[in-house]
Coordinates of C-alpha atoms in Angstrom, one line a residue:
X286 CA 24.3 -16.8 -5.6
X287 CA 21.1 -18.1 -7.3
X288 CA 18.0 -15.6 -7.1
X289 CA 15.2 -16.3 -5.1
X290 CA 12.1 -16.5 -7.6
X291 CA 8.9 -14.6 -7.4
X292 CA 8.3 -11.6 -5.9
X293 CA 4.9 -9.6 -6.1
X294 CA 4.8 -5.6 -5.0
X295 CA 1.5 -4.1 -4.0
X296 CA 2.4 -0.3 -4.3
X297 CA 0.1 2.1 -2.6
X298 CA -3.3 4.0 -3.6
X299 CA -5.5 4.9 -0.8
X300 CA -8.8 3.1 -0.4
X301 CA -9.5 2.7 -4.4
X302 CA -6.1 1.3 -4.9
X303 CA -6.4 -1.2 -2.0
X304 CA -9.4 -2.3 -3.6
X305 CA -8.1 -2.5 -7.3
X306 CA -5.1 -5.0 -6.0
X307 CA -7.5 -7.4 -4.7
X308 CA -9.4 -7.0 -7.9
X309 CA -7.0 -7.7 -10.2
X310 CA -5.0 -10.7 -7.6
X311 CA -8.6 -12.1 -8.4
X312 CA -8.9 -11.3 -12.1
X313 CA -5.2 -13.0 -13.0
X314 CA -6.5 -15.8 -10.7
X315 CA -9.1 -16.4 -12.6
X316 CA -7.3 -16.2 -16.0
X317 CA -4.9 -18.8 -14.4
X318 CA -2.2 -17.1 -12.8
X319 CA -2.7 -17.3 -8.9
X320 CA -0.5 -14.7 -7.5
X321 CA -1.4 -16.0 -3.9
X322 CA 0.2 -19.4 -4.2
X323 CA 3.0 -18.1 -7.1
X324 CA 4.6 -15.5 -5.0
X325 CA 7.5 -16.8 -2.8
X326 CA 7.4 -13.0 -1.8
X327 CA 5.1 -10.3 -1.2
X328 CA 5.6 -6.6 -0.2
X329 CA 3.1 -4.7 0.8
X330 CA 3.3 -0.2 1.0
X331 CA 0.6 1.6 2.4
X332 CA -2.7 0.5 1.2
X333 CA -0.8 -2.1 -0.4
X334 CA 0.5 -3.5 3.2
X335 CA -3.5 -4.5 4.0
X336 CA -3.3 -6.0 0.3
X337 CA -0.4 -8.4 1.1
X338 CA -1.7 -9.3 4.7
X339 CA -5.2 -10.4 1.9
X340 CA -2.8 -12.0 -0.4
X341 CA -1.2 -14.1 2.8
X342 CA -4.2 -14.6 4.4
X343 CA -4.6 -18.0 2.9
X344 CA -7.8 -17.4 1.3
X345 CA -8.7 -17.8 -2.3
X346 CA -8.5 -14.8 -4.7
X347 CA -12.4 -15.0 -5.4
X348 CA -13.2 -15.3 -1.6
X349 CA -10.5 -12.3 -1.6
X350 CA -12.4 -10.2 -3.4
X351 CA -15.9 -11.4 -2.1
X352 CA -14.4 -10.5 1.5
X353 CA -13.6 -6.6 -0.1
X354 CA -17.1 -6.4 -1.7
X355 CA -18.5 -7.7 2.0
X356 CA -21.1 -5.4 3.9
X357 CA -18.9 -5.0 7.1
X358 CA -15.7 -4.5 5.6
X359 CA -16.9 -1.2 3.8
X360 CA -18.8 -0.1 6.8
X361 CA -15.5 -0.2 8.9
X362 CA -13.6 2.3 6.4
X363 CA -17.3 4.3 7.0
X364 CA -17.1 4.3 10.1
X365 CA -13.2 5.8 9.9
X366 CA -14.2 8.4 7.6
X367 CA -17.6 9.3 9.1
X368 CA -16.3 9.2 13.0
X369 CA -16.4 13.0 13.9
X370 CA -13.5 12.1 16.8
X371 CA -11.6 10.0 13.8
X372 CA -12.1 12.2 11.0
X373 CA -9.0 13.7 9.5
X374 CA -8.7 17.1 11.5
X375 CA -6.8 19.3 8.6
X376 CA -9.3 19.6 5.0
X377 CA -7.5 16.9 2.5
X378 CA -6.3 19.6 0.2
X379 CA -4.3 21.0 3.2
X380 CA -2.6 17.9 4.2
X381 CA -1.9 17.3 0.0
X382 CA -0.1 20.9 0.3
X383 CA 1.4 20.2 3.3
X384 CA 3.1 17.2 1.7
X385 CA 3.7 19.0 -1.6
X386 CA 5.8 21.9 0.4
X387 CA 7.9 19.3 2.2
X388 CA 9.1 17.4 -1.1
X389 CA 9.9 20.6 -2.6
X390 CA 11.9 21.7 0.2
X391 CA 13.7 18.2 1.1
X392 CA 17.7 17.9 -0.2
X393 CA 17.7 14.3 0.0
X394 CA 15.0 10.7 0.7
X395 CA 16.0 10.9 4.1
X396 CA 15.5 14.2 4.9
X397 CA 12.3 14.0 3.3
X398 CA 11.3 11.2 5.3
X399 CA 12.1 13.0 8.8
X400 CA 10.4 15.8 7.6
X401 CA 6.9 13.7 6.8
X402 CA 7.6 12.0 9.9
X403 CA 7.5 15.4 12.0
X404 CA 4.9 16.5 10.0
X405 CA 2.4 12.9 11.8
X406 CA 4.2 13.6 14.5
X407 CA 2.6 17.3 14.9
X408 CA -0.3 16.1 13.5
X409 CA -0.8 13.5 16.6
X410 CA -1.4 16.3 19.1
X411 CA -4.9 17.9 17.1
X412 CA -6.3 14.2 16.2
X413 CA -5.7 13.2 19.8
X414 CA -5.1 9.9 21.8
X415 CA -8.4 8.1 21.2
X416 CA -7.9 8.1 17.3
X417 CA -5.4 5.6 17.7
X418 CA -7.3 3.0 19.5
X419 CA -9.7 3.4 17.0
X420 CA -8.0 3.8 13.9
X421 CA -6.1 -0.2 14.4
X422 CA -9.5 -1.4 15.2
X423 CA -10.2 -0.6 11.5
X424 CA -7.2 -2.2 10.5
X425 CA -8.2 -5.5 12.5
X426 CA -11.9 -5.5 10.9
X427 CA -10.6 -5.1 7.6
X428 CA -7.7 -8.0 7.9
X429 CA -9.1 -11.3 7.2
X430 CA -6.9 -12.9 10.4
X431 CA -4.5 -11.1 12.7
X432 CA -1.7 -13.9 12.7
X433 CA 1.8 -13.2 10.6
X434 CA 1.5 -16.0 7.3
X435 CA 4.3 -18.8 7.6
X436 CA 5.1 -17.4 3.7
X437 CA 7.3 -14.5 3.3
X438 CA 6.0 -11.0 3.8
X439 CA 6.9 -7.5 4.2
X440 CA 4.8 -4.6 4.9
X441 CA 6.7 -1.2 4.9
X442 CA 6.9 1.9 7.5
X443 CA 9.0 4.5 8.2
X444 CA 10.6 5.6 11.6
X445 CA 9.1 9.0 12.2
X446 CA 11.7 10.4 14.3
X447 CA 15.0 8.9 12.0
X448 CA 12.9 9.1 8.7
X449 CA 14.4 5.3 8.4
X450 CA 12.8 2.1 6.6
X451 CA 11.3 -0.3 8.4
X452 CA 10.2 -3.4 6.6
X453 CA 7.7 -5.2 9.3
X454 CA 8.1 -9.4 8.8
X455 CA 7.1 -12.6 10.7
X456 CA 10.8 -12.3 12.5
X457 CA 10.3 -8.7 13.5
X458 CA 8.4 -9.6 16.8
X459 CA 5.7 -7.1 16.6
X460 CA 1.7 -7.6 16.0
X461 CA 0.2 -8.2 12.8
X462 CA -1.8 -5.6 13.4
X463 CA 0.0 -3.1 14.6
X464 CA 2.4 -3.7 11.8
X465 CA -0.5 -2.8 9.1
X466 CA -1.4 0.2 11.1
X467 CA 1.7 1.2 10.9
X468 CA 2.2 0.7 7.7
X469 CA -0.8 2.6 6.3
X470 CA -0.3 5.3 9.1
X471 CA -0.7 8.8 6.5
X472 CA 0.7 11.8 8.0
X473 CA -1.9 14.8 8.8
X474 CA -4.9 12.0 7.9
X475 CA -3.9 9.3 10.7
X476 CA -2.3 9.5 14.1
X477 CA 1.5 7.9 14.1
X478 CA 1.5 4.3 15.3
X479 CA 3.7 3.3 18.3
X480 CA 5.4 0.1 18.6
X481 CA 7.9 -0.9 21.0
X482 CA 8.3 2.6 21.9
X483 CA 8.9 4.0 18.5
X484 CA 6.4 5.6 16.3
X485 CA 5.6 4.8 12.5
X486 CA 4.0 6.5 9.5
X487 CA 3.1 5.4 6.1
X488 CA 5.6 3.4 4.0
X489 CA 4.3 5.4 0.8
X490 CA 6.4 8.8 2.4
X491 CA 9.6 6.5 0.9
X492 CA 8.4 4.9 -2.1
X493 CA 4.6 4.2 -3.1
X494 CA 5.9 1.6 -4.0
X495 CA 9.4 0.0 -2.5
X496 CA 9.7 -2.2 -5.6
X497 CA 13.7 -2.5 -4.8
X498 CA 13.0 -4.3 -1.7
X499 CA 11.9 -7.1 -4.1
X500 CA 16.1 -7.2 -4.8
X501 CA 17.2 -10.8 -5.4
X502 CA 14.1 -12.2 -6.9
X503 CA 14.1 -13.5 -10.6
X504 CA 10.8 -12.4 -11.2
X505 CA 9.0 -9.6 -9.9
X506 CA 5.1 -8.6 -10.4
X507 CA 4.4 -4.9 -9.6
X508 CA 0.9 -4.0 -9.2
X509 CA 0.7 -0.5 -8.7
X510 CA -2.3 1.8 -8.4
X511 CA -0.3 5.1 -8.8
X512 CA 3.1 4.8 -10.2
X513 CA 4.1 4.7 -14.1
X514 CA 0.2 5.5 -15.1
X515 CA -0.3 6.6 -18.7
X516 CA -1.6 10.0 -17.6
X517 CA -1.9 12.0 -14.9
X518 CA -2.8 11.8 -11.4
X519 CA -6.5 13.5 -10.8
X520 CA -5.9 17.2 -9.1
X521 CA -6.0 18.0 -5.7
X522 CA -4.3 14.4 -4.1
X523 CA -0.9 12.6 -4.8
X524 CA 0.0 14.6 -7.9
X525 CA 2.7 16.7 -8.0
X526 CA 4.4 15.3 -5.5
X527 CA 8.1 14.6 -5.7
X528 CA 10.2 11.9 -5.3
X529 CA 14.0 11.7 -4.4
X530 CA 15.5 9.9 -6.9
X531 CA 15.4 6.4 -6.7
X532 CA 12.5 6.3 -5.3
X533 CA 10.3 6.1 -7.8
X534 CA 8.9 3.3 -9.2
X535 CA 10.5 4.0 -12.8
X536 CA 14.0 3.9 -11.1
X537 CA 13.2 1.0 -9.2
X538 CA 12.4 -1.3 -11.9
X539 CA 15.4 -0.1 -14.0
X540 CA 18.0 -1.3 -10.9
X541 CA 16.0 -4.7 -10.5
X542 CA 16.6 -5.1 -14.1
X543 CA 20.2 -4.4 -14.5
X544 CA 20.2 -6.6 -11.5
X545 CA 19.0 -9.5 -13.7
X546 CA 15.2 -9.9 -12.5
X547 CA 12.7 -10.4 -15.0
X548 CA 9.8 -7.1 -14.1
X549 CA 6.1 -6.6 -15.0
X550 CA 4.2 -3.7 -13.6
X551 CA 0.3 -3.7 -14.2
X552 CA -1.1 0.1 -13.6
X553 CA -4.8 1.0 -14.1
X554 CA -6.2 0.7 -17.4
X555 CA -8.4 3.5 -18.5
X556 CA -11.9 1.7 -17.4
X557 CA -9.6 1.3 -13.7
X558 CA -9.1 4.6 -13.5
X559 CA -12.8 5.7 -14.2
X560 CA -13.2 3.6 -11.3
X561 CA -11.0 5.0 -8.8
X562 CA -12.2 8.0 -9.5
X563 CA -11.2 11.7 -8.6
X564 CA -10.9 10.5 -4.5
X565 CA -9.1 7.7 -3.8
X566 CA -9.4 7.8 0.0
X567 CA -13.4 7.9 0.1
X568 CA -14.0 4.3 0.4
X569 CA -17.5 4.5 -1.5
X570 CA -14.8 4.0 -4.7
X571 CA -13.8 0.8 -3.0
X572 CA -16.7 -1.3 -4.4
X573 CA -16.0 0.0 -8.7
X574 CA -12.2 -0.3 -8.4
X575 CA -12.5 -3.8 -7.2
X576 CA -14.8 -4.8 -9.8
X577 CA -12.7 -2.7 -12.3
X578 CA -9.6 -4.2 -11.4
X579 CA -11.0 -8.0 -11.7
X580 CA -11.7 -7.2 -15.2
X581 CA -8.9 -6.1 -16.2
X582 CA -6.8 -8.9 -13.8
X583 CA -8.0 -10.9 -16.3
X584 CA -6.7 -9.1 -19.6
X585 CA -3.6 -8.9 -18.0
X586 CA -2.9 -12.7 -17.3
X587 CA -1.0 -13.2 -20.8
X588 CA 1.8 -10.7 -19.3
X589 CA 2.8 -13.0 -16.9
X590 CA 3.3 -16.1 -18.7
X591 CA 6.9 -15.8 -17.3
X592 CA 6.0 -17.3 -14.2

């Protein structure tokens, strides 16, 4: 069977990743390689699921990345952060430890899964009911439209009772929104997200990125704030903690080669990372990781003369 032929992952990275993606989608654009009209898939994890809803939205990369710049899309990750009945109820360092203990202790993906998803799950009763209404009200202000694109995409959850996958899509029947809410739902930092019943954390718990969900594609674009970085993740956040195997993005990009697709992955260069700085969820890094990554979108455009 013939592959399909371009996929493009948007791996996850908190508020300064987010940011980055759209910055460097408008930096290759600019260069000449316009990931929004190239990609016959996109897959979106975590921050990276409010990325590809961007990169579907149908508007251009530089209007992308003027919309991420804009006045009222950084006030509405304020206003999350800053909202006393919003705010994350356990310090970050706690939640980071939290997560730390249950990848050490996990035998297996799944088991790690379940165990993240009990984790949101116990998390929901101390941030309480209203922080969901006003947590996918955030989501909505920062989407540029709340309609499923007519062009493949995939934005990734997990089941927090089963710990399973759940790639969200145009067929799935269920709310843009509520999809990306889902999808960017972090355990101990935002309530679970219920949809038809069941309830939904963060893609990210799985795979920050979920690269082999781009299986079948000749070509496959990885932009990914976190994963296969030159050096090490700043203290006190997402280092240190540990991945079943497979699931990271090294492994990933191994299978889709032996599987015959042709891979680039673009991580932060070292002016990126400056950037993003030593807080990835504060959304005050939102505005230099944008502008950081449109720089560098544009070094990186002779990388994908594959396409």
């Amino acid at each position: 069977m013939a592959q399909k032929n371009v996929a493009l992952v948007l791996g996850g990275g908190g508020a300064a990743g987010n940011a980055w993606l759209i910055g460097i989608i408008a930096g290759l654009a600019e260069a000449g390689f316009d990931l929004t009209e190239a990609a016959d898939l996109v897959i979106g994890t975590s921050s990276g699921a409010t990325a590809a809803a961007h990169v579907r939205s149908g508007m251009p990369p530089a209007e992308l990345l003027a919309w991420v710049l804009s006045p009222s899309v950084q006030s509405a990750g304020q206003k999350w952060v800053r909202s006393p009945s919003s705010a994350p109820s356990l310090p970050m360092s706690t939640v980071f430890e939290r997560m730390r203990a249950i990848g050490a202790a996990a035998s297996s993906a799944i088991d790690l899964q379940r165990a993240m998803g009990a984790f949101g799950l116990e998390s929901d009763a101390i941030l309480g009911p209203a922080a969901v209404e006003q947590r996918r009200s955030m989501v909505a202000a920062r989407l540029p439209r709340h309609e499923w694109p007519d062009r493949p995409m995939i934005v990734v959850a997990v089941d927090a009772h089963t710990g399973e996958l759940m790639a969200f899509d145009r067929e799935s029947g269920v709310d843009l929104v509520d999809a990306v809410t889902a999808a960017t739902a972090m355990p101990g930092m935002a309530p679970t997200h219920s949809i038809n019943g069941n309830r939904y954390i963060n893609g990210g718990v799985r795979s920050t990125d979920n690269a082999d969900l781009a299986a079948g594609y000749a070509k496959v674009v990885v932009l990914s704030p976190f994963s296969g970085r030159s050096g090490p993740l700043p203290e006190g956040q997402f280092e240190g903690l540990r991945r079943q195997p497979g699931m990271d993005l090294a492994s990933q990009v191994e299978s889709l080669r032996k599987q015959g697709s042709r891979v680039e992955v673009i991580t932060p260069d070292d002016d990126s990372r400056t950037a993003m700085g030593t807080n990835q969820m504060d959304p005050a890094t939102r505005i230099p990781s944008a502008r950081a990554g449109f720089a560098q979108g544009k070094l990186e455009a002779v990388r994908l003369a594959f396409l």
